C-alpha atoms as an extended CHARMM CRD file, in Angstrom:
* protein
*
       133  EXT
         1         1  LEU       CA            143.6840000000      -34.9510000000      -63.5910000000  PROA      1               0.0000000000
         2         2  LEU       CA            144.4230000000      -36.2490000000      -66.8150000000  PROA      2               0.0000000000
         3         3  GLY       CA            145.3230000000      -39.8250000000      -65.7740000000  PROA      3               0.0000000000
         4         4  LEU       CA            149.0610000000      -39.9600000000      -66.3850000000  PROA      4               0.0000000000
         5         5  GLY       CA            150.0360000000      -41.3350000000      -63.0570000000  PROA      5               0.0000000000
         6         6  PRO       CA            149.1160000000      -44.4270000000      -61.3240000000  PROA      6               0.0000000000
         7         7  THR       CA            146.0450000000      -46.4730000000      -62.3140000000  PROA      7               0.0000000000
         8         8  ARG       CA            144.8070000000      -46.9010000000      -58.7970000000  PROA      8               0.0000000000
         9         9  ILE       CA            144.3020000000      -42.8690000000      -58.5630000000  PROA      9               0.0000000000
        10        10  PRO       CA            140.7040000000      -42.0270000000      -60.0400000000  PROA      10              0.0000000000
        11        11  THR       CA            141.1690000000      -39.0950000000      -62.4640000000  PROA      11              0.0000000000
        12        12  LEU       CA            138.7810000000      -37.7070000000      -65.7000000000  PROA      12              0.0000000000
        13        13  GLY       CA            141.5410000000      -39.4040000000      -68.0610000000  PROA      13              0.0000000000
        14        14  MET       CA            141.1210000000      -42.9080000000      -66.3500000000  PROA      14              0.0000000000
        15        15  THR       CA            137.4130000000      -42.4530000000      -66.3840000000  PROA      15              0.0000000000
        16        16  VAL       CA            137.5780000000      -41.8660000000      -70.2970000000  PROA      16              0.0000000000
        17        17  ASN       CA            139.9480000000      -44.6910000000      -70.8070000000  PROA      17              0.0000000000
        18        18  TYR       CA            137.7590000000      -46.9510000000      -68.9810000000  PROA      18              0.0000000000
        19        19  ALA       CA            134.7640000000      -45.9700000000      -70.8850000000  PROA      19              0.0000000000
        20        20  ILE       CA            136.7750000000      -46.7410000000      -74.1770000000  PROA      20              0.0000000000
        21        21  ARG       CA            137.7530000000      -50.1530000000      -72.8910000000  PROA      21              0.0000000000
        22        22  SER       CA            134.1980000000      -51.2220000000      -71.9160000000  PROA      22              0.0000000000
        23        23  SER       CA            132.6910000000      -49.9620000000      -75.0640000000  PROA      23              0.0000000000
        24        24  ALA       CA            130.5330000000      -47.4860000000      -73.3450000000  PROA      24              0.0000000000
        25        25  ILE       CA            129.7370000000      -45.3780000000      -76.6100000000  PROA      25              0.0000000000
        26        26  LEU       CA            128.5080000000      -48.7420000000      -78.1790000000  PROA      26              0.0000000000
        27        27  ARG       CA            126.4180000000      -49.3820000000      -75.1190000000  PROA      27              0.0000000000
        28        28  ASP       CA            124.5710000000      -46.3650000000      -75.3180000000  PROA      28              0.0000000000
        29        29  MET       CA            126.4000000000      -45.2080000000      -71.7880000000  PROA      29              0.0000000000
        30        30  TRP       CA            127.1930000000      -41.6160000000      -72.9930000000  PROA      30              0.0000000000
        31        31  TRP       CA            127.5840000000      -40.3840000000      -69.4740000000  PROA      31              0.0000000000
        32        32  TRP       CA            130.8340000000      -42.5200000000      -69.0670000000  PROA      32              0.0000000000
        33        33  TRP       CA            132.8270000000      -40.4520000000      -71.6340000000  PROA      33              0.0000000000
        34        34  GLY       CA            130.3370000000      -37.5980000000      -72.0370000000  PROA      34              0.0000000000
        35        35  PHE       CA            131.0450000000      -35.8130000000      -68.9100000000  PROA      35              0.0000000000
        36        36  PRO       CA            134.6230000000      -36.6250000000      -68.1710000000  PROA      36              0.0000000000
        37        37  ILE       CA            135.4490000000      -34.9180000000      -71.8340000000  PROA      37              0.0000000000
        38        38  ILE       CA            133.1870000000      -31.8990000000      -71.1890000000  PROA      38              0.0000000000
        39        39  MET       CA            135.2630000000      -31.1950000000      -67.8940000000  PROA      39              0.0000000000
        40        40  LEU       CA            138.4910000000      -31.7450000000      -69.8150000000  PROA      40              0.0000000000
        41        41  VAL       CA            137.2990000000      -29.0040000000      -72.2260000000  PROA      41              0.0000000000
        42        42  VAL       CA            136.1330000000      -26.4690000000      -69.5460000000  PROA      42              0.0000000000
        43        43  ILE       CA            139.2820000000      -27.2000000000      -67.9150000000  PROA      43              0.0000000000
        44        44  PHE       CA            141.3750000000      -26.4330000000      -70.8960000000  PROA      44              0.0000000000
        45        45  THR       CA            139.5240000000      -24.0380000000      -73.2760000000  PROA      45              0.0000000000
        46        46  GLY       CA            140.9680000000      -20.5380000000      -73.1490000000  PROA      46              0.0000000000
        47        47  GLN       CA            144.5870000000      -21.8250000000      -72.6890000000  PROA      47              0.0000000000
        48        48  PRO       CA            146.8910000000      -21.4260000000      -75.4850000000  PROA      48              0.0000000000
        49        49  GLN       CA            148.9960000000      -24.3840000000      -74.6920000000  PROA      49              0.0000000000
        50        50  TYR       CA            145.7820000000      -26.5810000000      -75.0050000000  PROA      50              0.0000000000
        51        51  GLU       CA            144.2710000000      -25.3280000000      -78.2160000000  PROA      51              0.0000000000
        52        52  ASP       CA            145.3260000000      -28.0250000000      -80.5260000000  PROA      52              0.0000000000
        53        53  GLN       CA            144.0950000000      -30.8920000000      -77.9230000000  PROA      53              0.0000000000
        54        54  PHE       CA            140.7890000000      -29.0200000000      -77.4600000000  PROA      54              0.0000000000
        55        55  TYR       CA            139.9370000000      -28.8910000000      -81.3130000000  PROA      55              0.0000000000
        56        56  LEU       CA            141.1170000000      -32.4650000000      -81.8800000000  PROA      56              0.0000000000
        57        57  ALA       CA            138.8010000000      -33.4710000000      -78.6390000000  PROA      57              0.0000000000
        58        58  ARG       CA            136.1240000000      -31.7460000000      -80.4290000000  PROA      58              0.0000000000
        59        59  TYR       CA            136.6530000000      -33.4320000000      -83.7640000000  PROA      59              0.0000000000
        60        60  GLU       CA            137.0260000000      -36.9030000000      -82.2270000000  PROA      60              0.0000000000
        61        61  LEU       CA            133.9700000000      -36.5200000000      -80.2720000000  PROA      61              0.0000000000
        62        62  SER       CA            132.0930000000      -35.6570000000      -83.6850000000  PROA      62              0.0000000000
        63        63  ARG       CA            133.7860000000      -38.5400000000      -85.2450000000  PROA      63              0.0000000000
        64        64  SER       CA            133.0120000000      -41.0340000000      -82.4470000000  PROA      64              0.0000000000
        65        65  ARG       CA            129.2650000000      -40.0550000000      -82.7930000000  PROA      65              0.0000000000
        66        66  TYR       CA            129.2890000000      -40.6810000000      -86.4630000000  PROA      66              0.0000000000
        67        67  LYS       CA            131.0860000000      -44.0710000000      -85.9680000000  PROA      67              0.0000000000
        68        68  TYR       CA            128.5360000000      -45.1380000000      -83.2890000000  PROA      68              0.0000000000
        69        69  ALA       CA            125.6770000000      -44.1440000000      -85.8170000000  PROA      69              0.0000000000
        70        70  GLY       CA            127.3320000000      -46.6900000000      -88.0800000000  PROA      70              0.0000000000
        71        71  SER       CA            126.6820000000      -49.2970000000      -85.8060000000  PROA      71              0.0000000000
        72        72  GLN       CA            123.2020000000      -48.6780000000      -85.5380000000  PROA      72              0.0000000000
        73        73  LYS       CA            121.0670000000      -51.7360000000      -86.8610000000  PROA      73              0.0000000000
        74        74  ASN       CA            118.0140000000      -49.6770000000      -86.3760000000  PROA      74              0.0000000000
        75        75  ALA       CA            117.5330000000      -47.0850000000      -89.2750000000  PROA      75              0.0000000000
        76        76  ALA       CA            115.6030000000      -44.4600000000      -87.0290000000  PROA      76              0.0000000000
        77        77  LYS       CA            118.4580000000      -44.8680000000      -84.2790000000  PROA      77              0.0000000000
        78        78  LYS       CA            121.0400000000      -44.5010000000      -86.7650000000  PROA      78              0.0000000000
        79        79  LYS       CA            119.5810000000      -41.5980000000      -88.2750000000  PROA      79              0.0000000000
        80        80  GLU       CA            119.0700000000      -39.9010000000      -84.8410000000  PROA      80              0.0000000000
        81        81  GLN       CA            122.8200000000      -40.6800000000      -84.1570000000  PROA      81              0.0000000000
        82        82  LEU       CA            123.9480000000      -39.1370000000      -87.2660000000  PROA      82              0.0000000000
        83        83  ALA       CA            121.9910000000      -36.0050000000      -86.4240000000  PROA      83              0.0000000000
        84        84  GLN       CA            123.8580000000      -35.7280000000      -83.1630000000  PROA      84              0.0000000000
        85        85  ALA       CA            127.2250000000      -36.2120000000      -84.8230000000  PROA      85              0.0000000000
        86        86  LYS       CA            126.4890000000      -33.2150000000      -87.5640000000  PROA      86              0.0000000000
        87        87  LYS       CA            125.1030000000      -31.2230000000      -84.3010000000  PROA      87              0.0000000000
        88        88  ALA       CA            128.4410000000      -31.9700000000      -82.6800000000  PROA      88              0.0000000000
        89        89  VAL       CA            130.2280000000      -30.5310000000      -85.9400000000  PROA      89              0.0000000000
        90        90  VAL       CA            128.0050000000      -27.4340000000      -86.3610000000  PROA      90              0.0000000000
        91        91  SER       CA            127.9250000000      -26.5560000000      -82.4130000000  PROA      91              0.0000000000
        92        92  THR       CA            131.8040000000      -26.6530000000      -82.4000000000  PROA      92              0.0000000000
        93        93  ALA       CA            132.0590000000      -24.6130000000      -85.8650000000  PROA      93              0.0000000000
        94        94  THR       CA            129.4310000000      -22.2320000000      -84.4180000000  PROA      94              0.0000000000
        95        95  LEU       CA            131.3650000000      -21.5880000000      -81.1650000000  PROA      95              0.0000000000
        96        96  TYR       CA            134.7650000000      -21.5730000000      -82.4760000000  PROA      96              0.0000000000
        97        97  PRO       CA            134.6330000000      -20.5360000000      -86.4890000000  PROA      97              0.0000000000
        98        98  GLU       CA            138.4870000000      -20.6900000000      -86.7690000000  PROA      98              0.0000000000
        99        99  LEU       CA            138.1470000000      -24.5780000000      -85.7820000000  PROA      99              0.0000000000
       100       100  GLY       CA            142.2500000000      -24.5980000000      -84.9280000000  PROA      100             0.0000000000
       101       101  GLY       CA            143.4280000000      -23.7920000000      -88.1210000000  PROA      101             0.0000000000
       102       102  ALA       CA            143.1990000000      -25.0120000000      -91.7810000000  PROA      102             0.0000000000
       103       103  GLU       CA            144.1320000000      -28.6330000000      -91.1510000000  PROA      103             0.0000000000
       104       104  MET       CA            141.5240000000      -28.9830000000      -88.3590000000  PROA      104             0.0000000000
       105       105  LYS       CA            138.9670000000      -27.0400000000      -90.7070000000  PROA      105             0.0000000000
       106       106  ARG       CA            139.6320000000      -29.5950000000      -93.4640000000  PROA      106             0.0000000000
       107       107  LYS       CA            139.1020000000      -32.5830000000      -91.2900000000  PROA      107             0.0000000000
       108       108  PHE       CA            135.7290000000      -31.1000000000      -89.8650000000  PROA      108             0.0000000000
       109       109  ASP       CA            134.7670000000      -30.2980000000      -93.2760000000  PROA      109             0.0000000000
       110       110  THR       CA            135.1090000000      -33.6460000000      -94.7200000000  PROA      110             0.0000000000
       111       111  LEU       CA            133.4590000000      -35.3740000000      -91.5080000000  PROA      111             0.0000000000
       112       112  MET       CA            130.4900000000      -32.8790000000      -92.0270000000  PROA      112             0.0000000000
       113       113  LYS       CA            130.2290000000      -33.9700000000      -95.8240000000  PROA      113             0.0000000000
       114       114  THR       CA            130.4730000000      -37.7590000000      -94.8800000000  PROA      114             0.0000000000
       115       115  ILE       CA            127.6780000000      -37.0260000000      -91.9150000000  PROA      115             0.0000000000
       116       116  GLU       CA            125.5990000000      -35.3000000000      -94.6640000000  PROA      116             0.0000000000
       117       117  LYS       CA            126.0720000000      -37.8880000000      -97.4750000000  PROA      117             0.0000000000
       118       118  GLU       CA            124.8210000000      -40.7560000000      -94.8250000000  PROA      118             0.0000000000
       119       119  LEU       CA            121.8780000000      -38.4440000000      -93.9620000000  PROA      119             0.0000000000
       120       120  GLY       CA            121.0350000000      -37.9910000000      -97.7320000000  PROA      120             0.0000000000
       121       121  GLU       CA            121.7980000000      -34.5860000000      -97.3930000000  PROA      121             0.0000000000
       122       122  PRO       CA            123.4090000000      -32.2310000000     -100.0660000000  PROA      122             0.0000000000
       123       123  GLN       CA            127.2720000000      -32.4130000000      -99.2170000000  PROA      123             0.0000000000
       124       124  LYS       CA            127.9580000000      -28.4950000000      -98.3970000000  PROA      124             0.0000000000
       125       125  GLY       CA            130.0710000000      -29.2890000000      -95.2530000000  PROA      125             0.0000000000
       126       126  LEU       CA            131.3770000000      -26.1900000000      -93.5330000000  PROA      126             0.0000000000
       127       127  ASN       CA            130.3250000000      -24.2350000000      -96.2180000000  PROA      127             0.0000000000
       128       128  GLY       CA            126.6390000000      -24.7870000000      -95.6940000000  PROA      128             0.0000000000
       129       129  LEU       CA            127.0370000000      -23.2370000000      -92.4990000000  PROA      129             0.0000000000
       130       130  SER       CA            126.5150000000      -19.5120000000      -92.0750000000  PROA      130             0.0000000000
       131       131  VAL       CA            129.3780000000      -18.8000000000      -89.6520000000  PROA      131             0.0000000000
       132       132  GLY       CA            133.2170000000      -18.4650000000      -89.9510000000  PROA      132             0.0000000000
       133       133  ASN       CA            133.3050000000      -19.2050000000      -93.7740000000  PROA      133             0.0000000000
């Protein structure tokens, strides 16, 4: 399932690995990594032993969208992708206000402020949201 075995066996983990290796995110091929990550989140959500990995995956999803936005040459596309990165942080914070504890909450807050700065918005971070503060 996770891709920890032989590489000849198709797994969600191998799908994500190949998506990363083939620069799927930079080529706007989000379905290569989006669906497998969502499947992994669905499988492991609500299981305490996977809680840290869940929040790290959500953070990395948001950070990847932010980095992808930075690769855009077209200003309108960049702004659109930054909005998607912000939406990913907001949806995670709305659904899971504890955000995996103080350390992960700090990471999400820093990322949110960075995205807001790039968008030309006031840098409120998670304090600008009306949930879980």
